[in-house]
Each structure stands twice: as C-alpha cells, then as structure tokens.
Amino acid sequence: MSPTVTSQPESSPRVDYDLIRAHGWAAVLGLMVSALFGLTVSLKFHLPHLLSQHAWSTWGRLRYDHTQGILFAWLGNGFLAFLYHALPRLASRPVTSRRLGWAMFWVWNLAAVLPGWTLVLAGVSQPLEWAEFPLAVALVIEFALVLIVVQFVMPFVGAKLSEIYVAGWYLIGGAVFTALAYPVGNLLPHLLPGAAGAAFSGLWIHDAVGLLVTPLTLVIAYYVLPVASGRPVYSHFYSMVGFWLLFLVYPLNGTHHYLFSAIPMAAQRGAVVASIYQGLDVILVVANLLLALVGCMALVGSDLALRFVWTSVVLYLVVSIQGSLQAVMSFNRAVHFTDWVIGHSHLAMIGFASFGVMGGLAHIWERLPGVRFSRRALGWSYWLTTIGLLLMVVDLTAAGLVQAALWHSSLSWMTSVRASRGFWLFRSVDGALLLSGFGAFALSLLIGPRQPGKWRPFSQAAAERDADAVAPVALPGANWLGGVYVWTFAAGVVFFVLSFVVLGVLPARALEREMAGGPERGYTAAELRGRMIYGRDGCAYCHTQQVRSTPDDVRRFGVPSAAWETAHDFPQLWGTRRIGPDLARETTRHPADWQLVHLYNPQSVVPDSVMPPFPWLFDGSAAKPTQDAIDLVAYLRTLGQAATLQQPAPNAGPLLQLDTTPTPSSQDPMGAMNLPQVPMRSPRSGGLGEILAFDARDPGQIQVGADVFRHNCSGCHGMRGSGDTATAAALFPHALNLTAFRFSAPLLSRVLVAGIPGSAMPSWSELSAAELQGVAAYVTSLGPPDATGAPPDPALLRAGSAVFATHCATCHGSEGAGNGTMAGVLRPVPANFHELQPGVPVALQAVRQGVAGTAMPAWPNLTEAEVQAVVAYVRAFYGTPSTVAAPPASLSAMQGRP
Amino acid sequence: MINFIIVAVTILVGALILIWWLYPLVRPWMEAPKHRFLAQEARIESARRKEVAGSDQKRPEV
C-alpha cells in the first residue's frame, strides 16, 4: 500500500511555507478586524448612538463587513493556508503553480477583501445575505474561486482518482461547487424580481455554508484527526457516503430560509425534507470521525490543535441537529427571525468553522520551520474562545425563545425589544471574551519560541520531481472502479444543477404568472434612490419585508406578502431577521414627518428603540432632511402600497370589531395556509368597548398608563405630556400638548386604536386593552380639571356663534362636530369640539396664529373681542351631544381605512 | 420533482451500501485511501524532520 519513496533534494521543502505563512497571517488579521466589526455591531444594540455621526460606521455597514470579513478574510485565508499544507499529502502532487499562488493571494486580499470592506463602508454594497460585497468585488471573488479550482483541483486530475482520500474529495467538491454556486446568490437576484430572486438568494445563503465553509472545514477535520492520532478514520466508506449525501442534499436546503413565504410551497417542503436528511448525514460523518479517536482520547487533552478540531467536530453535530430542527415548519414558525437563528449561525461559523480553521492553522504552524509559536497562548485562546462562544450561544438561544414567546403573544413589539436588552448586553460581554480568545490565538502565531528548522524557498520543479517519483500501488479491479469515482462526481454536478432547477428555476417559473399581475407602476426615480439607501445602510438586516403566512404574523402585521407585490424589486429585500418590526405594510402606518424624525433620532419618538440614528441624511436637524432622507421616506411609503390599493373595502360591520382569528393550526397542518380575509392592518379584535371602560380616577390604571406613556408616547409628547420636546416641534402638526386639552373617552379610544391620519400619531392597536385603558386614564389625568366656574356669558356666546358661522363652520361644521363641507378632504380632519375641548390659551393661540401642519389658518383680521368670543363658543360645545352625525369619510379616515 | 431527487439520492446511497455489503472484496479498495493518506503524510513528515534535523545541525539555536 505504501508508495515508493525517493528522496528529494534537501534544499527544497515539500510544501510552500511562504504561501502558508502569508495566508495564515492574513487570516488572523482578517479574524481580528471582522471580530471587531462584530463587537461594535453588538455594542450598538445598547449604545445605538455609538459611532453614529458618520455613515461609514453605521450599524448596517459594519454588519455587512463583519460577516463578509469572517467568510472571506478569516475563513477564506485560513482555508487557503491549510490547503497549501494539505494538498501535497492528498493529491501526491504540489499545487499547480507557486506564481499562481501569489497571484491568488494578492487578488484575494487586495482586490477582493480590502476593496470589499472599503466599498461597503463607503456605501457601495449589495443587500444580499452572505453576498454583501458589491457586484464588482463579487466578480473578483468569482475569478479567485476559479483560480482556486485551477490551483488545488487540477493536481488531482493528474493523480490516480481511485486513490483520493475523503479530505481530497471535500477539497474538490468545495472548490468546484462554490465556484458554481457563488454567482447564483450574487447575480441572479439582480436579474429576477422579488420572490423569484429570493429563491436563488436562499440557495446561496445555505450554499455559502454548505458548499464552501463545511467541506473545507471537513478537509481540516479529516486531515488533522487521523494525523494527530496516527489512526485512520473509522471507515472510509462511511466517510464517502457522508460526502456524497452532503453534496447531493445540501444544495436542496436553501429555501428553508423562506418558509411560509410567497415561494411555492413545494420548494419549501422539499427544503424541509432535505434539511432533515442533512442532519442524519452529519450524524454519520461525525460518528465516523470521532470513532477514530476511540482509545486515544487523551490526545485531545495534550494536542491543542487536535483539541480545537475535535471541538469543531462535536459542535458540527450540535449545530446541524439544531439546523434540522429549525427547518421543521412548526418550530420554524416560532423561532425564525429571532436571536435563536443568530445563535445558530455563530455556532456554525465560530464553533464549527472557526474552531476547525484555528486547529488547522495551529497544526501546520507547529510544523513550519522558523516561525514563532506559543502553545501557552494557544491554550488561553482555546478556553477564552470556548467559554465566550458557549455563553453567547446559550444567551442568544434563550433570547430567541423569549422573543418567540413575546411575538406569539398580543404584547407590543417594543415589549420584545425591552425584554431582549439584557440578552444583548450579555452578548457583548461574550463577544469581548471571544475577541480576547481570537487575540490570544493571533499571539500564539506571533510570539513564543521559534520552531526548529531553517526556512528554505519552495521549488515548484523540485516538488514536481518528487511527486513523479511516487508511484501508487495499483489494486486489483481498481481500473474499472476508478471510473466509478469519475461518474459519481459527474452525478454530483448533475445533482447540483438539479437543485438549482428545483429550488430556483421551477419556483421562479411558477411565480412568473402571479408576478406578471403585479402593480403596473414601478418605483419612481426618487423611490429607487430611497430603496438603494435602504439596502446600502442595512435596513433589511433588522426589518423584514415579508409578512409570513402564519397566524402571528398576520395578526401583528397584516395580510401575508404576495409574490406579485415584489414584481419590481431588484434585488429582493425580504430579510431574514427582525430586530425591528416588519415593514411590508409600512405605507400608511406612519406619516412622512414621523419617519423623518425617526430616522434622525429614533429614540426621540420611540424611547426604547435600539435603532441607530441616521444624522448624515439631514442638515443638522430633523426638520432639514437632505434629498437622501426624503427619497428614503418616499420608498418607505411604497411598502405595501400596492397591496393596500388592491385590498377590497371592508364591509363586515365596524372595522374595529373584525374577527381576525386565523384558522386553528390544529386544523391546518401547514400552519394556517387558508387564512381569512384580513385588512391591511390587523385591528384589535376586542373593539373599542374595552378601552372605553377606563377610569380616569383609578390610580392603578393611571400608574399603568404612565409607564406605557413613558415607553411609547413621551418621545413626542414629553414625559409630562406638555408637547415641549424637540421632536414635537419637528412634527407637522406638532405633537399635542396634552395638558391643554380635555378629551372625551370615545375620542381617546378611537385615536389610540386607529391613530390620526394626516398626523404623526400612529395606531397603538398592538398594545393590550389594559395598557390602552391605562394610557387613556393617564392622558385624561393630565388635562385641565373640569370647569367649575360660572357658565359663559350668553352674549359672548352669541357673538362667538356669529364668528364661528362665518369663519369656522365650513370645516368644523355648523355645530362644531368636525363635519363641515370641507372636512372630508382635510387630513387631519377638523376637530370635533363635542369631544375635544382646548384650553383657553391654546385656543386663543390657534385662532391668532393657526395650527402648523393642519388646514387651520391664522385669523389676523378678527378683533380681540371676536377671538375671545369664538374661543368661548367653541369651548362650550364640549360634552354636549351633536345633532348632526359625523360624515362616514372622516370616521373611516380616523380608522385608517384606505 | 423534489420528491424525485430525494428518492434518487436515497436509492444511490442504498446502492452504495448494498455493494459494500454484497461484495466484501470491494471493501479493501474502498478503505485503501485512508491508509494511503497516512502513509503519504508519514513520508512527507519524515522528509520534513530530516530537513529540520539537517538545518538544526547547521544552526542549532535560532
């Protein structure tokens, strides 16, 4: 079995130490920079204003650089360093060319990673998961991936295929299939709209892990475990079964990132089945690897490189079973979009991949002549990284479960954000531990005693001569069996193409007809610019744009997103994570001035928000938006607009009492696929009655209301409701001074549930009935006390009536019920003075100066006596019944109907 | 289509297992690469150690 060995001239090493060292150091540098990006991103969750003055350091851009850096700068360089060490052992030949190796090194680092990072920070990127580097950089990476095939796969072509060890198969499969899959996720979403493009995005999201990271980490595992233990893997046959299952099934997993979406259900179900298959495969792979260590487990304690790789293999099993579980629809319905998934991805990219690469680099560093290497620092690195990672994964998994439970409840979105704060803070601590572990790893390759041996230049010619001198021993029957490998490899390529067809092409074709019926109007130039900003600054990484066909999503966000709505979306911006709420139905949810204030300083309108500010979109204040901010808001106003226009007018009685109870999941195994017709916004199911029952004298309710007010309302209205905040001033109309008005209970209830169209006052229907009762009680308690003085002079009222009839009745109606002839076209609708009583000072000011942001003008030509009279007259309406009904138009406007 | 692929993958893997079970003579061929890999590793590692030993004789302390 042993090959014939001839000696090589002593002057030349068997592997290219220079390239190993160069890629190894580039990897370590990439790891530190990428981890710093990650830690900064984590810190911004509890310090949203950290580094927020500049566009380049905003959360979204750093997040893009974090994941792309881990994939390409750290893991990419780490894999390449290991392959230069492993290939001569696996292929019995040196790499194709040393010169090509150096060209690849510079292309990878100076033409891909560095420009990619820089361009993303400069705002040139793609909002596509695991494909965030801009298209120009993606082309360079694709070129480099082809070079990798030439450098590392071509030597196998010259070798005897029937002798390829499983690590060599993973190397070949990883290199070839990644070169095929990378354009799928980078290019096709630009060519195919919305849902059709998302099908391909899903493929790449999973292929980045399944066809690039996993195979190359397994190269390290299949290499280091046998070499360190001196024992072969338990069964090469099992390992090959595992290999082919992985490459046949992994590409079919991708659509499980978009379960309950508009992608055809057949593709979603297929992805679920493939994901479970994948979990079974990993059990086989890991068992086979770990069985090789039976009887020599003590080595895991003494050999640090082996310990890293062993941990990687164990965590591979954990993360794969976790991944299969996440793909099961009933479980996915709960945890998808939560921090559970972020914990899972960190377990995969650090626990499995990074531990594997760290072990691989340590293994080869111990064998590099002349380099410094510190086992002590490596030991520290292992424990710091292990503890940091495990704490982080436990923390994020728990956070995900809490978020899932809260999203399933009727509690507000911000309740889940507030509940997550502690977990996110702990995540930063874990991240700091991880970073210190990575730092210790970097030190282990830079300090310590020098390894024995003298550095000698690698000679390609000498390595080729050495390889030619090795003659593999032929086995009986190997000639025809050798052909089996070739055919099997061809079958693998065919299966990859099939997966592309099944999960990408067929769903896209199935969606074609539906998407052809999409909105005729595409985006305007301004909206397109806004969409570009939305993608550039990473909004899609906190806000999804897909209401899934699940009861919880429908209840919270509205009708499920349909494929036709995305007919003009190049590329899709569906997103796979929710830190903020879904925005697919944002169109009428908040007015433009609220959006601008929110972008300028989110905490000013949502005090507990963790969203970063975007001050570079403004000229110094929320009232001075740049064209970019205006365009971004214009784009936000389009989200769900087409679906709103398409929605049939509700005719099932009072809107606020519509039944939105979805089909019980027990009756629908696919999770409420047969959804009832629901309005664009999901209103409260309990109606107004329960809120009307508030008691403004109940200290308990007032206390509850004060707390809810502080979290949700104080940003605009101020802590004491006096509307004297900078935010209030930036809104048009300004946020109301609640201490200057008295409100009827029905008005308060309606406004809290439906908001005030034409103003920044949103609907708070997501709050519970008890919370809304509390707010109503608290707001009532803020207002002026009931009038106890003498009734107004009748003569004054008669004078006021005359002024009112002349100047005010056109809008406010002849009886002050807000139902004048102009009322139907005004937003916000004119005040109904039977339900709203302004205090005297604020009423005088309104008459004299008008109300900014509304149709109420100033009346400078009225005499002081007339002003006093009309104010007294208007105030006298409060609490009296109106004999004229409010027009349906104004009522529906209050309720937020289109 | 997806069902076809899953069934096809299952059949392929089943066929591999069947061959392994029915034809014991194939097993050494299937297992050979793992031994050959370790032999190749030993060969290169041995050469590396000779290199190191040779250079260390010339320059014992770096």
PDB file of C-alpha atoms in Angstrom, chain A residues 259-389:
ATOM      1  CA  LEU A 259     -40.604  29.132   4.921  1.00  0.00           C
ATOM      2  CA  PHE A 260     -44.187  30.431   4.969  1.00  0.00           C
ATOM      3  CA  SER A 261     -43.188  32.922   2.271  1.00  0.00           C
ATOM      4  CA  ALA A 262     -44.589  33.514  -1.215  1.00  0.00           C
ATOM      5  CA  ILE A 263     -42.167  30.973  -2.711  1.00  0.00           C
ATOM      6  CA  PRO A 264     -44.144  27.911  -3.896  1.00  0.00           C
ATOM      7  CA  MET A 265     -44.866  25.512  -1.081  1.00  0.00           C
ATOM      8  CA  ALA A 266     -43.445  22.519  -2.988  1.00  0.00           C
ATOM      9  CA  ALA A 267     -39.989  24.095  -2.875  1.00  0.00           C
ATOM     10  CA  GLN A 268     -40.389  24.923   0.816  1.00  0.00           C
ATOM     11  CA  ARG A 269     -41.412  21.372   1.695  1.00  0.00           C
ATOM     12  CA  GLY A 270     -38.536  19.962  -0.318  1.00  0.00           C
ATOM     13  CA  ALA A 271     -36.106  22.148   1.601  1.00  0.00           C
ATOM     14  CA  VAL A 272     -37.533  20.904   4.896  1.00  0.00           C
ATOM     15  CA  VAL A 273     -37.128  17.250   3.897  1.00  0.00           C
ATOM     16  CA  ALA A 274     -33.584  17.909   2.645  1.00  0.00           C
ATOM     17  CA  SER A 275     -32.706  19.677   5.903  1.00  0.00           C
ATOM     18  CA  ILE A 276     -33.740  16.668   7.965  1.00  0.00           C
ATOM     19  CA  TYR A 277     -31.824  14.394   5.602  1.00  0.00           C
ATOM     20  CA  GLN A 278     -28.817  16.642   6.148  1.00  0.00           C
ATOM     21  CA  GLY A 279     -28.990  16.236   9.914  1.00  0.00           C
ATOM     22  CA  LEU A 280     -28.929  12.460   9.522  1.00  0.00           C
ATOM     23  CA  ASP A 281     -25.917  12.711   7.233  1.00  0.00           C
ATOM     24  CA  VAL A 282     -23.986  14.775   9.755  1.00  0.00           C
ATOM     25  CA  ILE A 283     -24.596  12.166  12.454  1.00  0.00           C
ATOM     26  CA  LEU A 284     -22.888   9.634  10.176  1.00  0.00           C
ATOM     27  CA  VAL A 285     -19.975  11.973   9.373  1.00  0.00           C
ATOM     28  CA  VAL A 286     -19.315  12.955  12.969  1.00  0.00           C
ATOM     29  CA  ALA A 287     -19.633   9.416  14.311  1.00  0.00           C
ATOM     30  CA  ASN A 288     -17.122   8.231  11.740  1.00  0.00           C
ATOM     31  CA  LEU A 289     -14.662  10.974  12.678  1.00  0.00           C
ATOM     32  CA  LEU A 290     -14.955  10.582  16.423  1.00  0.00           C
ATOM     33  CA  LEU A 291     -14.700   6.789  16.292  1.00  0.00           C
ATOM     34  CA  ALA A 292     -11.147   7.281  15.006  1.00  0.00           C
ATOM     35  CA  LEU A 293     -10.238   8.655  18.429  1.00  0.00           C
ATOM     36  CA  VAL A 294     -11.604   5.770  20.483  1.00  0.00           C
ATOM     37  CA  GLY A 295      -8.850   4.628  22.781  1.00  0.00           C
ATOM     38  CA  CYS A 296      -6.712   7.708  22.351  1.00  0.00           C
ATOM     39  CA  MET A 297      -8.942  10.481  23.691  1.00  0.00           C
ATOM     40  CA  ALA A 298      -6.135  11.609  25.983  1.00  0.00           C
ATOM     41  CA  LEU A 299      -4.551  13.179  22.906  1.00  0.00           C
ATOM     42  CA  VAL A 300      -7.399  15.693  22.808  1.00  0.00           C
ATOM     43  CA  GLY A 301      -6.164  16.995  26.121  1.00  0.00           C
ATOM     44  CA  SER A 302      -2.494  17.155  25.175  1.00  0.00           C
ATOM     45  CA  ASP A 303      -2.577  18.190  21.494  1.00  0.00           C
ATOM     46  CA  LEU A 304      -4.042  21.688  21.326  1.00  0.00           C
ATOM     47  CA  ALA A 305      -4.553  21.683  17.567  1.00  0.00           C
ATOM     48  CA  LEU A 306      -6.397  18.388  17.838  1.00  0.00           C
ATOM     49  CA  ARG A 307      -8.476  19.790  20.699  1.00  0.00           C
ATOM     50  CA  PHE A 308      -9.647  22.680  18.515  1.00  0.00           C
ATOM     51  CA  VAL A 309     -10.559  20.328  15.671  1.00  0.00           C
ATOM     52  CA  TRP A 310     -12.262  17.816  17.977  1.00  0.00           C
ATOM     53  CA  THR A 311     -14.386  20.657  19.423  1.00  0.00           C
ATOM     54  CA  SER A 312     -15.216  21.759  15.907  1.00  0.00           C
ATOM     55  CA  VAL A 313     -16.446  18.271  15.008  1.00  0.00           C
ATOM     56  CA  VAL A 314     -18.561  17.942  18.156  1.00  0.00           C
ATOM     57  CA  LEU A 315     -20.140  21.371  17.573  1.00  0.00           C
ATOM     58  CA  TYR A 316     -20.741  20.416  13.941  1.00  0.00           C
ATOM     59  CA  LEU A 317     -23.060  17.718  15.198  1.00  0.00           C
ATOM     60  CA  VAL A 318     -24.825  20.106  17.580  1.00  0.00           C
ATOM     61  CA  VAL A 319     -25.301  22.877  15.036  1.00  0.00           C
ATOM     62  CA  SER A 320     -26.501  20.501  12.337  1.00  0.00           C
ATOM     63  CA  ILE A 321     -29.153  18.924  14.519  1.00  0.00           C
ATOM     64  CA  GLN A 322     -30.158  22.420  15.593  1.00  0.00           C
ATOM     65  CA  GLY A 323     -30.355  23.429  11.919  1.00  0.00           C
ATOM     66  CA  SER A 324     -32.553  20.479  11.018  1.00  0.00           C
ATOM     67  CA  LEU A 325     -34.830  21.288  13.930  1.00  0.00           C
ATOM     68  CA  GLN A 326     -35.137  24.918  12.805  1.00  0.00           C
ATOM     69  CA  ALA A 327     -36.277  23.791   9.384  1.00  0.00           C
ATOM     70  CA  VAL A 328     -39.262  21.873  10.778  1.00  0.00           C
ATOM     71  CA  MET A 329     -42.178  24.141   9.960  1.00  0.00           C
ATOM     72  CA  SER A 330     -43.899  24.040  13.328  1.00  0.00           C
ATOM     73  CA  PHE A 331     -40.652  25.046  15.049  1.00  0.00           C
ATOM     74  CA  ASN A 332     -39.584  27.453  12.328  1.00  0.00           C
ATOM     75  CA  ARG A 333     -42.880  29.318  12.727  1.00  0.00           C
ATOM     76  CA  ALA A 334     -41.845  30.217  16.276  1.00  0.00           C
ATOM     77  CA  VAL A 335     -38.098  30.871  16.192  1.00  0.00           C
ATOM     78  CA  HIS A 336     -37.470  32.171  12.672  1.00  0.00           C
ATOM     79  CA  PHE A 337     -36.285  35.813  12.614  1.00  0.00           C
ATOM     80  CA  THR A 338     -35.359  35.619  16.330  1.00  0.00           C
ATOM     81  CA  ASP A 339     -31.944  35.597  18.010  1.00  0.00           C
ATOM     82  CA  TRP A 340     -32.161  31.808  18.079  1.00  0.00           C
ATOM     83  CA  VAL A 341     -31.036  31.907  14.447  1.00  0.00           C
ATOM     84  CA  ILE A 342     -28.187  34.300  15.263  1.00  0.00           C
ATOM     85  CA  GLY A 343     -27.032  31.891  17.980  1.00  0.00           C
ATOM     86  CA  HIS A 344     -27.207  29.087  15.431  1.00  0.00           C
ATOM     87  CA  SER A 345     -25.140  30.984  12.861  1.00  0.00           C
ATOM     88  CA  HIS A 346     -22.471  31.876  15.441  1.00  0.00           C
ATOM     89  CA  LEU A 347     -22.317  28.245  16.494  1.00  0.00           C
ATOM     90  CA  ALA A 348     -21.801  27.287  12.844  1.00  0.00           C
ATOM     91  CA  MET A 349     -19.301  29.965  11.848  1.00  0.00           C
ATOM     92  CA  ILE A 350     -17.294  30.050  15.083  1.00  0.00           C
ATOM     93  CA  GLY A 351     -17.985  26.745  16.825  1.00  0.00           C
ATOM     94  CA  PHE A 352     -17.659  24.594  13.758  1.00  0.00           C
ATOM     95  CA  ALA A 353     -15.777  26.540  11.077  1.00  0.00           C
ATOM     96  CA  SER A 354     -13.529  28.862  13.094  1.00  0.00           C
ATOM     97  CA  PHE A 355     -12.521  26.223  15.617  1.00  0.00           C
ATOM     98  CA  GLY A 356     -11.686  23.961  12.686  1.00  0.00           C
ATOM     99  CA  VAL A 357      -9.551  26.608  10.990  1.00  0.00           C
ATOM    100  CA  MET A 358      -7.860  27.569  14.269  1.00  0.00           C
ATOM    101  CA  GLY A 359      -7.000  23.915  14.828  1.00  0.00           C
ATOM    102  CA  GLY A 360      -5.827  23.545  11.257  1.00  0.00           C
ATOM    103  CA  LEU A 361      -3.595  26.624  11.429  1.00  0.00           C
ATOM    104  CA  ALA A 362      -2.172  25.542  14.790  1.00  0.00           C
ATOM    105  CA  HIS A 363      -1.486  22.082  13.342  1.00  0.00           C
ATOM    106  CA  ILE A 364       0.521  23.421  10.447  1.00  0.00           C
ATOM    107  CA  TRP A 365       2.176  26.231  12.437  1.00  0.00           C
ATOM    108  CA  GLU A 366       3.693  23.589  14.681  1.00  0.00           C
ATOM    109  CA  ARG A 367       5.313  22.151  11.574  1.00  0.00           C
ATOM    110  CA  LEU A 368       6.511  25.353   9.916  1.00  0.00           C
ATOM    111  CA  PRO A 369      10.255  25.838  10.289  1.00  0.00           C
ATOM    112  CA  GLY A 370      11.476  29.041  11.841  1.00  0.00           C
ATOM    113  CA  VAL A 371       8.132  30.609  12.854  1.00  0.00           C
ATOM    114  CA  ARG A 372       7.300  31.650  16.382  1.00  0.00           C
ATOM    115  CA  PHE A 373       4.621  29.593  18.072  1.00  0.00           C
ATOM    116  CA  SER A 374       3.268  29.825  21.629  1.00  0.00           C
ATOM    117  CA  ARG A 375       1.394  26.797  22.974  1.00  0.00           C
ATOM    118  CA  ARG A 376       0.566  28.718  26.110  1.00  0.00           C
ATOM    119  CA  ALA A 377      -1.204  31.487  24.202  1.00  0.00           C
ATOM    120  CA  LEU A 378      -2.993  28.834  22.161  1.00  0.00           C
ATOM    121  CA  GLY A 379      -4.229  27.178  25.363  1.00  0.00           C
ATOM    122  CA  TRP A 380      -5.575  30.504  26.606  1.00  0.00           C
ATOM    123  CA  SER A 381      -7.172  31.063  23.224  1.00  0.00           C
ATOM    124  CA  TYR A 382      -8.989  27.727  23.406  1.00  0.00           C
ATOM    125  CA  TRP A 383     -10.589  28.390  26.758  1.00  0.00           C
ATOM    126  CA  LEU A 384     -11.442  32.039  26.143  1.00  0.00           C
ATOM    127  CA  THR A 385     -12.982  31.223  22.769  1.00  0.00           C
ATOM    128  CA  THR A 386     -14.844  28.174  24.034  1.00  0.00           C
ATOM    129  CA  ILE A 387     -16.320  29.929  27.058  1.00  0.00           C
ATOM    130  CA  GLY A 388     -17.164  33.055  25.053  1.00  0.00           C
ATOM    131  CA  LEU A 389     -18.853  31.049  22.329  1.00  0.00           C
TER     132      LEU A 389
END
